[in-house]
Coordinates of C-alpha atoms in Angstrom, one line a residue:
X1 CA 160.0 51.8 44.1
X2 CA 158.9 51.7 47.7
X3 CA 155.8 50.0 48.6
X4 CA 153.3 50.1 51.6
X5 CA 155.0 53.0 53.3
X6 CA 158.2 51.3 53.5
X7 CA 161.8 53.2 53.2
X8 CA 162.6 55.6 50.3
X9 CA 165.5 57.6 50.4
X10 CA 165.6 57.9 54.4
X11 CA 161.9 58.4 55.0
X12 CA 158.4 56.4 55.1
X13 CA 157.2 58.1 52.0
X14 CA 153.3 57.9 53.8
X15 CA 154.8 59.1 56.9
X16 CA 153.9 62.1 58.4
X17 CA 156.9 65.6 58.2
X18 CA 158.4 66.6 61.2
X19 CA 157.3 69.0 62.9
X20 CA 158.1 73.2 62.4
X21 CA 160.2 74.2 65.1
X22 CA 158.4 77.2 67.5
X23 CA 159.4 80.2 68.9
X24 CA 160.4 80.1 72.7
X25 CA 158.5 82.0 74.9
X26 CA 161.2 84.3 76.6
X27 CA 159.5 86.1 79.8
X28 CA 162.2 88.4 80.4
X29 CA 165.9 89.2 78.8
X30 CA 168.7 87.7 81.0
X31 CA 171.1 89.4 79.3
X32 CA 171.4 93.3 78.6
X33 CA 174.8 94.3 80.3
X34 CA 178.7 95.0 78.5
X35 CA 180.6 91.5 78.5
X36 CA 183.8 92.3 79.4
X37 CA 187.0 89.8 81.3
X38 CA 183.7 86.7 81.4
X39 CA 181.6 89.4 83.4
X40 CA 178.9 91.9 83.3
X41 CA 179.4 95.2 83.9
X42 CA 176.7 98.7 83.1
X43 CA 178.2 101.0 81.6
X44 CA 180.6 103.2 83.0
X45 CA 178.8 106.6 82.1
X46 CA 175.3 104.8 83.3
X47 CA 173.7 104.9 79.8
X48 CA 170.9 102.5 78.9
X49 CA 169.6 102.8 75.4
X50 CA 165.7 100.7 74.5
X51 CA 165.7 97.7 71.6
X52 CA 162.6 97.6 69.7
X53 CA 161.1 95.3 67.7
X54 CA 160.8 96.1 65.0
X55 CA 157.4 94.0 63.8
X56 CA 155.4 95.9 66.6
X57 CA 157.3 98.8 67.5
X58 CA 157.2 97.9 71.2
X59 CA 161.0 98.3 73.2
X60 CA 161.9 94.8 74.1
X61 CA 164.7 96.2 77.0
X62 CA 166.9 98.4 77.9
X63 CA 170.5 97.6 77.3
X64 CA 173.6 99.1 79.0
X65 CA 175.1 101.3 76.3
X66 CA 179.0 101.3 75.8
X67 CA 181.3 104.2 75.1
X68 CA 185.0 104.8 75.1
X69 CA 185.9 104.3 78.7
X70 CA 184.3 100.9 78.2
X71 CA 185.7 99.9 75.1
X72 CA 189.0 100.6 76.8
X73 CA 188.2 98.2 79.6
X74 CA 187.0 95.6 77.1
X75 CA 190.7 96.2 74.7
X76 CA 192.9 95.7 78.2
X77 CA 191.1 92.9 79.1
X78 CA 191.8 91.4 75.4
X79 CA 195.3 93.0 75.6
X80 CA 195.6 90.7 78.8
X81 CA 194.3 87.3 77.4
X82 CA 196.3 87.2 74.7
X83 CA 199.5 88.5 76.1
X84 CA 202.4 85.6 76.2
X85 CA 202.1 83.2 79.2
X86 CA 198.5 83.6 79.1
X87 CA 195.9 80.7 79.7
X88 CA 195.1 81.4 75.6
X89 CA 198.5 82.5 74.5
X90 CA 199.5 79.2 76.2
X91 CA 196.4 76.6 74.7
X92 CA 197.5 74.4 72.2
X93 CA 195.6 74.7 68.6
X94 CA 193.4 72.0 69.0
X95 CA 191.9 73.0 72.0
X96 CA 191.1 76.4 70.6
X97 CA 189.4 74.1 68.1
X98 CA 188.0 72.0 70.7
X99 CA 186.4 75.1 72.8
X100 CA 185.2 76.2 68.8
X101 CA 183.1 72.4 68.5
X102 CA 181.4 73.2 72.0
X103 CA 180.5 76.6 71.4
X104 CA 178.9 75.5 68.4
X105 CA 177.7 72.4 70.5
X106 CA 176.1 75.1 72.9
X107 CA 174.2 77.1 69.8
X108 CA 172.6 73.7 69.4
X109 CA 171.5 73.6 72.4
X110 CA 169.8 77.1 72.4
X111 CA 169.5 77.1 69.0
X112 CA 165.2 77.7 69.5
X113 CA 166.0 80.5 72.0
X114 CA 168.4 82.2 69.6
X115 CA 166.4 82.2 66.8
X116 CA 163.5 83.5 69.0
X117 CA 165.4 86.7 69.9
X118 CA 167.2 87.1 66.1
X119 CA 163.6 87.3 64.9
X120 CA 162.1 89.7 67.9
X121 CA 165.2 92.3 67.3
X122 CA 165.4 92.1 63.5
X123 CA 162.0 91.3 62.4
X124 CA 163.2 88.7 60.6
X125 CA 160.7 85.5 60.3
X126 CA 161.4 83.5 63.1
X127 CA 162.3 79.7 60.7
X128 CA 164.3 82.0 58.6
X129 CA 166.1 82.8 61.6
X130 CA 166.2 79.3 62.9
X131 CA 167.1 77.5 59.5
X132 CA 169.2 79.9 57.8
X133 CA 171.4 82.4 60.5
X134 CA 171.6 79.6 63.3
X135 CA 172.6 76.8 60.6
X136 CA 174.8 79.1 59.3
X137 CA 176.5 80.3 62.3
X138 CA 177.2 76.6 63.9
X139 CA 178.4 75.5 60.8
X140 CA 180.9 78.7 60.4
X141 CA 182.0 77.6 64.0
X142 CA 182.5 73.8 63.3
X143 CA 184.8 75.1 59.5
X144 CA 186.8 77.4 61.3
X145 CA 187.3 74.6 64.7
X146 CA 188.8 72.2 62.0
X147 CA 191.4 75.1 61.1
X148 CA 192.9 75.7 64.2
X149 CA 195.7 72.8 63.7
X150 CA 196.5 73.3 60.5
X151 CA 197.8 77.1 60.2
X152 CA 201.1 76.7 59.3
X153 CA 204.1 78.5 57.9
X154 CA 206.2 76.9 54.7
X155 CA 209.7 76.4 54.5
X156 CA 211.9 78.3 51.9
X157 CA 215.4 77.2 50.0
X158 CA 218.1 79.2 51.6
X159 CA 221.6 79.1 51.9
X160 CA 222.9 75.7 52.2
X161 CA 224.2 76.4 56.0
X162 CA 221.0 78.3 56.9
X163 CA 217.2 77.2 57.6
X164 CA 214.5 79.2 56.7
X165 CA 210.5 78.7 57.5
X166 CA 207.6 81.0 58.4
X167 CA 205.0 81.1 61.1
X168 CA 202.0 82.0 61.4
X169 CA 201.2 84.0 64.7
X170 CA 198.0 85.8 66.1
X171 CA 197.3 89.8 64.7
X172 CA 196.5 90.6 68.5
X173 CA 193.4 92.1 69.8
X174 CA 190.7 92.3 67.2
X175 CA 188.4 94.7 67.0
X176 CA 184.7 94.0 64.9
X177 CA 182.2 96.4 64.4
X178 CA 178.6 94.2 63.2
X179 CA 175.6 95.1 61.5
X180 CA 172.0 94.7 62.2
X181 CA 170.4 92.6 59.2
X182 CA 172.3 89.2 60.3
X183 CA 173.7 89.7 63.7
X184 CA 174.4 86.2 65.1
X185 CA 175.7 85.3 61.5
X186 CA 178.2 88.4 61.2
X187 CA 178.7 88.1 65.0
X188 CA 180.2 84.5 64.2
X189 CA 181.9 85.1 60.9
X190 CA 184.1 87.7 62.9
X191 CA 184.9 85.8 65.9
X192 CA 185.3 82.3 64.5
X193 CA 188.3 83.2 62.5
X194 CA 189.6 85.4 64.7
X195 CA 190.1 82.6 67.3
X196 CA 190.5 79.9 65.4
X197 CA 194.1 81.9 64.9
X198 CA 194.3 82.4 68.4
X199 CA 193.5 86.3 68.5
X200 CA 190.9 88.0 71.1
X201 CA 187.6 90.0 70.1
X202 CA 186.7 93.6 71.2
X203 CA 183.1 93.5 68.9
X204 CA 180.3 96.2 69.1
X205 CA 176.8 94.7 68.0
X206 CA 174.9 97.0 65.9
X207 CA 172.7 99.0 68.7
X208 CA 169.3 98.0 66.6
X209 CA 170.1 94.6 67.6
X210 CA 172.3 93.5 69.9
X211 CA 170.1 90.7 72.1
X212 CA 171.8 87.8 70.0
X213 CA 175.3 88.5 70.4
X214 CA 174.7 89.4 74.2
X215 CA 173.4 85.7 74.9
X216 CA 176.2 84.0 73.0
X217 CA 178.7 85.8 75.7
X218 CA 177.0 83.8 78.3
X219 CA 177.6 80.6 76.4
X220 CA 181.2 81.5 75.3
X221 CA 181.9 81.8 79.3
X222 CA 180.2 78.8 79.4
X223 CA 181.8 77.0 76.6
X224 CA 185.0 77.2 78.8
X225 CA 187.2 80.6 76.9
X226 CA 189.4 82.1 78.9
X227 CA 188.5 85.9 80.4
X228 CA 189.0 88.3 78.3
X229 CA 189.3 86.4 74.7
X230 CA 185.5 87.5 73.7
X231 CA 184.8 90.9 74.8
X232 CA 181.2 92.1 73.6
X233 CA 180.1 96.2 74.2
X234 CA 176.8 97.3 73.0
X235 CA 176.4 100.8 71.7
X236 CA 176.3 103.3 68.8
X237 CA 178.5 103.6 65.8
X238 CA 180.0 107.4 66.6
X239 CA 181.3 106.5 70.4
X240 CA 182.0 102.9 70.9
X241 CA 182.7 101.9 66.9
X242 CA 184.3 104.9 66.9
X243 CA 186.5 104.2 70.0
X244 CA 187.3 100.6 68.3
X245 CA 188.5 102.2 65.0
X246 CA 190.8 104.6 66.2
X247 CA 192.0 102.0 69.6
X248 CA 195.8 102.7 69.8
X249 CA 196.1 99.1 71.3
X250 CA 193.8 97.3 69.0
X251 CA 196.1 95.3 66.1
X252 CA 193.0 94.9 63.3
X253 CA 189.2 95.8 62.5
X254 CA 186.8 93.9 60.3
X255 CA 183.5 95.6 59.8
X256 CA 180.4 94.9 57.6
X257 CA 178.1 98.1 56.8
X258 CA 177.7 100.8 54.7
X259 CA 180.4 102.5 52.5
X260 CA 180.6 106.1 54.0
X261 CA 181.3 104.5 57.5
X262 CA 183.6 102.2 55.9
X263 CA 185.9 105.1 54.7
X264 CA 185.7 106.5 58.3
X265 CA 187.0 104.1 59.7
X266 CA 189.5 102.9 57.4
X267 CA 190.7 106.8 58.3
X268 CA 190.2 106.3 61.8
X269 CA 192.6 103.3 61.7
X270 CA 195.4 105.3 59.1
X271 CA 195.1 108.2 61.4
X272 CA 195.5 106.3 64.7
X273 CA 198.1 103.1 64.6
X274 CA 197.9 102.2 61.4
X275 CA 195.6 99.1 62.5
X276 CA 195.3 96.6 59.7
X277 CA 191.3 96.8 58.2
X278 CA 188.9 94.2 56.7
X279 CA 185.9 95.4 54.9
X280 CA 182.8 94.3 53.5
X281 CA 180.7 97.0 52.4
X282 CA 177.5 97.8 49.9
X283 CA 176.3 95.6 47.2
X284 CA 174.2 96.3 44.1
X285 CA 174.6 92.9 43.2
X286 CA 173.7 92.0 38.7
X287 CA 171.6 88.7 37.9
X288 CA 172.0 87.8 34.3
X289 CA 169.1 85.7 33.1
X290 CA 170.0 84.6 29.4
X291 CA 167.2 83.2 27.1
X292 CA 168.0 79.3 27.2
X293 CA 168.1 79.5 31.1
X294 CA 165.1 77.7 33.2
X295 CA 163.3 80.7 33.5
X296 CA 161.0 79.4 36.2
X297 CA 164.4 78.3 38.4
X298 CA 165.9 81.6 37.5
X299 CA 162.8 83.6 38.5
X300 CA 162.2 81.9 42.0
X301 CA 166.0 82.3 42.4
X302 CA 166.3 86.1 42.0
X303 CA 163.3 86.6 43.7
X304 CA 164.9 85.0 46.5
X305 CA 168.2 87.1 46.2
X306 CA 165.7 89.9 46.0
X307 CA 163.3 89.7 48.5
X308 CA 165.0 87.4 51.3
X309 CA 165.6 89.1 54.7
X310 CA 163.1 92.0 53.3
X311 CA 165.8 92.7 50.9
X312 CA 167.9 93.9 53.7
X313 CA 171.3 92.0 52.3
X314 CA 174.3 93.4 51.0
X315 CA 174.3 90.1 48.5
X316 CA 170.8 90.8 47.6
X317 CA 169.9 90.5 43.6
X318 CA 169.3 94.0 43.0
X319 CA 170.1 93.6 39.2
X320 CA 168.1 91.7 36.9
X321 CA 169.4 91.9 33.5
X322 CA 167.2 89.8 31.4
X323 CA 167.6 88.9 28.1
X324 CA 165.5 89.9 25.8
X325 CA 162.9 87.6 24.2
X326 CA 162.2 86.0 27.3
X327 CA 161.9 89.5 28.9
X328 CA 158.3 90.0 29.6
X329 CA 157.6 86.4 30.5
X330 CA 159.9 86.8 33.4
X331 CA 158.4 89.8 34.7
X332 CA 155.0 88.1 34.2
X333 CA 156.4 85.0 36.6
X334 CA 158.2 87.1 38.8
X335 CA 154.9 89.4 40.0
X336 CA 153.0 86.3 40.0
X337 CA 155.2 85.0 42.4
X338 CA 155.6 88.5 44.9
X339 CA 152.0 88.3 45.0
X340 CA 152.2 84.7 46.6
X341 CA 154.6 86.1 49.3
X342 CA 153.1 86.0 53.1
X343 CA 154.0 89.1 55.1
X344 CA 152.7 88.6 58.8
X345 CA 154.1 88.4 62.2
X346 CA 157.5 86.9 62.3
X347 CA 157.1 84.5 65.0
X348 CA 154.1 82.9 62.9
X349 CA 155.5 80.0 60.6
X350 CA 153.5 81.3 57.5
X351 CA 155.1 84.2 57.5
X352 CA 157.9 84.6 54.6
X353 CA 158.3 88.9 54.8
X354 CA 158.7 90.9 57.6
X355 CA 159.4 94.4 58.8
X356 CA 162.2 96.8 58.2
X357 CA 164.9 97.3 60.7
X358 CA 163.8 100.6 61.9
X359 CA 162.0 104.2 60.4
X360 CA 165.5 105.5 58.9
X361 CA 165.5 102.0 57.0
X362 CA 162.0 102.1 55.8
X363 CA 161.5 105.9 54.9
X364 CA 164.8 105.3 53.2
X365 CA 163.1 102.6 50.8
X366 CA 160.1 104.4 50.1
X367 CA 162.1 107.5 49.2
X368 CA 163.9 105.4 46.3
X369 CA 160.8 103.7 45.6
X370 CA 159.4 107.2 44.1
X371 CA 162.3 107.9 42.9
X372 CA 162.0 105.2 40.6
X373 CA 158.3 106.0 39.8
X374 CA 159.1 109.4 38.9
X375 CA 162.5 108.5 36.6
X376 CA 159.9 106.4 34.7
X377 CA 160.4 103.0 35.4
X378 CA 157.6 100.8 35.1
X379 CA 155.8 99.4 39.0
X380 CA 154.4 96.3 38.0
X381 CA 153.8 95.5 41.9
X382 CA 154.0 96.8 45.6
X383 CA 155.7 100.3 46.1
X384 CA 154.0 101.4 48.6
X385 CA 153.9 100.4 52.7
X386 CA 151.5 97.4 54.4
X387 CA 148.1 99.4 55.9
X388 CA 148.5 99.6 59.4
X389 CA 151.6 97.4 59.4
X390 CA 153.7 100.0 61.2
X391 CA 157.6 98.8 58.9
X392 CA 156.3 96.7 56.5
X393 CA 156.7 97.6 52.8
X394 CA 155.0 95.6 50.1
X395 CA 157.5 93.3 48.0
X396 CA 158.2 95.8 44.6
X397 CA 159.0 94.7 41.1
X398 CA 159.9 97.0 38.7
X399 CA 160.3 96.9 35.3
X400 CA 161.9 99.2 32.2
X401 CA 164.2 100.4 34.3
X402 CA 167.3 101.9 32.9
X403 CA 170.8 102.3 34.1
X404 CA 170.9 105.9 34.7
X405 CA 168.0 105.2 37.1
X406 CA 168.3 105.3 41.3
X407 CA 167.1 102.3 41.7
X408 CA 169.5 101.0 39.0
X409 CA 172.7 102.7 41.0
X410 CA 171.9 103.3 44.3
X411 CA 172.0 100.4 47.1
X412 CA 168.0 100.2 48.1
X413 CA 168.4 97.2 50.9
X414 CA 165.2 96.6 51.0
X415 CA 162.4 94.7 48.9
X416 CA 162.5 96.3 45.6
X417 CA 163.7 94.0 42.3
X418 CA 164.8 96.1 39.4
X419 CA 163.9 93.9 36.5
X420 CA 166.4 95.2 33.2
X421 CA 166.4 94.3 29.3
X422 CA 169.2 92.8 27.3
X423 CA 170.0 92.0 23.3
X424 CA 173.8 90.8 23.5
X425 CA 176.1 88.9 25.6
X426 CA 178.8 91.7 25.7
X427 CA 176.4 94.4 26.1
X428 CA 175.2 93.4 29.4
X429 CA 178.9 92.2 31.0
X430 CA 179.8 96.0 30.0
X431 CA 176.4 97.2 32.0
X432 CA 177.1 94.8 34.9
X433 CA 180.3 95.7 35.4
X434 CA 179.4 99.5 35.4
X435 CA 179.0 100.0 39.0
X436 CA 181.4 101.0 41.9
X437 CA 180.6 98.2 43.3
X438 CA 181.5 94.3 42.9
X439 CA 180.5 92.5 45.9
X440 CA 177.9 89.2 44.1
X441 CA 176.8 88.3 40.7
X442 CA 175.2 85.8 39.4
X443 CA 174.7 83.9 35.9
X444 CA 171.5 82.0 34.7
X445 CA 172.4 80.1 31.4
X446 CA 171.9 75.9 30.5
X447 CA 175.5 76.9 28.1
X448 CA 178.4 75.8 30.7
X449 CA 180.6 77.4 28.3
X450 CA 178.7 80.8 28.3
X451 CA 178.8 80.8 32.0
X452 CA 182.7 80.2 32.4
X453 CA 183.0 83.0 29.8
X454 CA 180.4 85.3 31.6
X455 CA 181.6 84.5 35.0
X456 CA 185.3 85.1 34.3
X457 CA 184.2 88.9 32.5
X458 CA 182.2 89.7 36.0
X459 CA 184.4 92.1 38.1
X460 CA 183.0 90.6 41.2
X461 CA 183.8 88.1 43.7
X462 CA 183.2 87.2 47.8
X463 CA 186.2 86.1 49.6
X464 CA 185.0 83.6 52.4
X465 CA 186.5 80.0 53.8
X466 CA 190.1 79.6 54.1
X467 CA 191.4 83.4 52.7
X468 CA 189.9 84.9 55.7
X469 CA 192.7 82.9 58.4
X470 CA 195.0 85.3 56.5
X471 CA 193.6 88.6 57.5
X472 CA 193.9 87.5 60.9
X473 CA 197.7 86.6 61.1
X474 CA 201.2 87.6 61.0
X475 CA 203.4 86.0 58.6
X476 CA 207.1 85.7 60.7
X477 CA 210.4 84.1 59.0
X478 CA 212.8 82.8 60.8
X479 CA 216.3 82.3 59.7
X480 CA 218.8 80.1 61.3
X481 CA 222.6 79.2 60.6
X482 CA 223.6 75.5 61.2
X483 CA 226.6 74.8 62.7
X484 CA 229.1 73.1 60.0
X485 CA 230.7 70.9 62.8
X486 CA 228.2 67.5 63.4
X487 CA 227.4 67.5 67.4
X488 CA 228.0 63.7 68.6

């Protein structure tokens, strides 16, 4: 035990927090052009389109606004970087991984500034911002920096005259198509494997929020990557995602979003060069809360699958299947809790909720929100929009809802928790499981057993970490004959 205030685990256990870090004042945005070849450039056809924020509904800028002709400039500058011979082509692993460690050196450095302009574009609160997608994105930086020197290829039994082994080479130019509820964090989880196997990036921001992503080209020229290798063009899903889907001369496309456009453009790659496609699409993600769980840990840990980014997460916990006896106490607990939430201005530190992305998003919610009144499930709080908040909807708890419900199928993203009843084990893996969709799930149970059992019965599961390096390489063998006659 530590005694007049002296070290306890780290920390003077009288002494005072640390501060909260603050917003940065940002006078004007430095950076609003296409990033193409380490240089700015407008757009070729002269479009502009307005950012807003979304909190105050006020246009932050203008920003030059991409279309085909650019997104062909930005794929033969990638095409050029990564040909063989070239300044990246040429750089050794490690100082891919090197060039990985600064640029994640350089988010630390304007990690404030970052945050400041994540929250202005997305609405987001700003410490959510600065403690959750900045932390995030350095550390998916510093992972995928340690990779870089240990892709490798295996060798295989052949022949006893012949020598066989693989290698693993670069898919080519990448194309990455973002969406707008973590921008900085998607931004990074496409490029940082990408490079880290020695590819380039063609990537189009979502056009609600593409401030983030436009700074971070300034620091990648400034981190020291080659022209070319990080290519960054602003504008809408139809023209420049479009372009980047159906690029004749781009190898592979990752892209995080809905489902509809993630079948158009796993048809714009069949129909064009038969690009290779990563996707990660829609979520209606099932909690199962079981009886001998801690039901207060379980209810402030769905809340937060629920209600975290304004429920605008394709992980969210949009699911709760809660068994039965302790049923009503857990919607008790959880609507006790939503009322606690602080919805505010998201550059204030109080603040917890914020806006929706934009007015499609937010009618969108509401729309699904009556949908669920009039199907007869139970609002037990919010459902409706913040007085004179402009996009801020009210955290929403529903309970009695059933499956054949909206709310129960549909993907909301946004801040509604659809609270469900359960008697038996088997009965709700079979309702969990009844869903096109199998993104997340999650278990609540103090039975280890039960939750290896229940676990293993979910058909769901997240690839991240290591398994993504091998959507963004080509597997080669090589196969050589030995000479039978020794060489002196």
């Amino acid at each position: 035990m530590a005694q007049n205030g002296t070290i306890e685990n780290g920390l003077a256990r009288n002494a005072c927090p640390p501060p909260l870090p603050q917003p940065v004042k940002i006078p004007e945005i430095k950076h609003t052009k296409i990033f193409i070849n380490n240089e700015w450039h407008t757009s070729i056809k002269g479009k502009k389109f307005p950012t807003i924020n979304p909190a105050t509904g006020v246009k932050i800028c203008d920003v030059e606004e991409a279309d085909k002709a650019d997104v062909d400039e930005a794929v033969r500058a990638a095409r050029a970087a990564g040909q063989r011979g070239s300044e990246w082509r040429l750089m050794d692993a490690s100082s891919r991984g090197r060039l990985l460690h600064r640029l994640a050196d350089l988010l630390e450095r304007e990690r404030a500034v970052l945050a400041t302009l994540e929250s202005m574009d997305t609405g987001k609160p700003f410490l959510h911002a600065f403690f959750v997608d900045l932390d995030g994105s350095i550390k998916t930086l510093r992972y995928y920096a340690g990779w870089t020197d240990k892709i490798h290829g295996k060798t295989m039994p052949v022949d006893e005259n012949f020598v066989c082994f693989t290698k693993h080479e670069p898919v080519g130019v990448c194309g990455a198509i973002i969406p707008w509820n973590f921008p900085l964090l998607m931004f990074m989880w496409k490029i940082a494997p990408a490079l880290a196997c020695g590819n380039t990036v063609v990537i189009k921001p979502a056009e609600q929020t593409p401030l983030t992503a436009l700074h971070v080209g300034a620091i990648i020229k400034e981190a020291g990557f080659p022209p070319g290798v990080v290519n960054i063009v602003p504008g809408f899903g139809p023209t420049a995602g479009a372009a980047i889907a159906s690029h004749m001369n781009i190898d592979k496309v990752a892209f995080t979003g809905s489902t509809e456009v993630g079948q158009l453009i796993k048809a714009a790659a069949a129909k064009s060069n038969l690009k290779r496609v990563t996707l990660e699409l829609g979520g209606k993600n099932p909690c199962i809360v079981f009886a001998d769980s801690d039901l207060q840990s379980a209810v402030e840990e769905t809340q937060k699958g629920a209600f975290f980014n304004q429920g605008q997460a394709c992980t969210a916990a949009s699911r709760i299947y809660v068994e039965e006896p302790v049923y009503d106490e857990f919607v008790r607990l959880s609507v006790e809790r939503a009322k606690n939430i602080v919805i505010g201005d998201p550059l204030e530190p109080r603040t917890s909720h914020g806006p929706q992305i934009d007015q499609h998003q937010f009618d969108k919610i509401l729309e699904l929100v009556d949908s669920g009144k009039k199907e007869g499930a139970m609002l037990e709080c919010g459902g409706c929009a913040v007085e004179d908040r402009g996009l801020f909807i009210h955290p929403t708890i529903f309970s009695d809802v059933k499956d054949h419900m909206r709310i129960a199928k549909e993907e909301i993203f946004g801040p509604v928790q659809c609270i469900m009843k359960f008697k038996t084990q088997e009965e709700v893996i079979n309702r969990a499981n009844s869903s096109h969709y199998g993104l997340t799930a999650a278990v609540f149970t103090r039975d280890i057993h039960r939750a290896m059992s229940v676990s293993a019965a979910m058909e769901a599961g997240t690839v991240w970490g290591e398994y993504a390096l091998a959507e963004y390489t080509e597997v080669k063998a090589i196969t050589m004959k030995l000479s039978e006659q020794l060489t002196l």
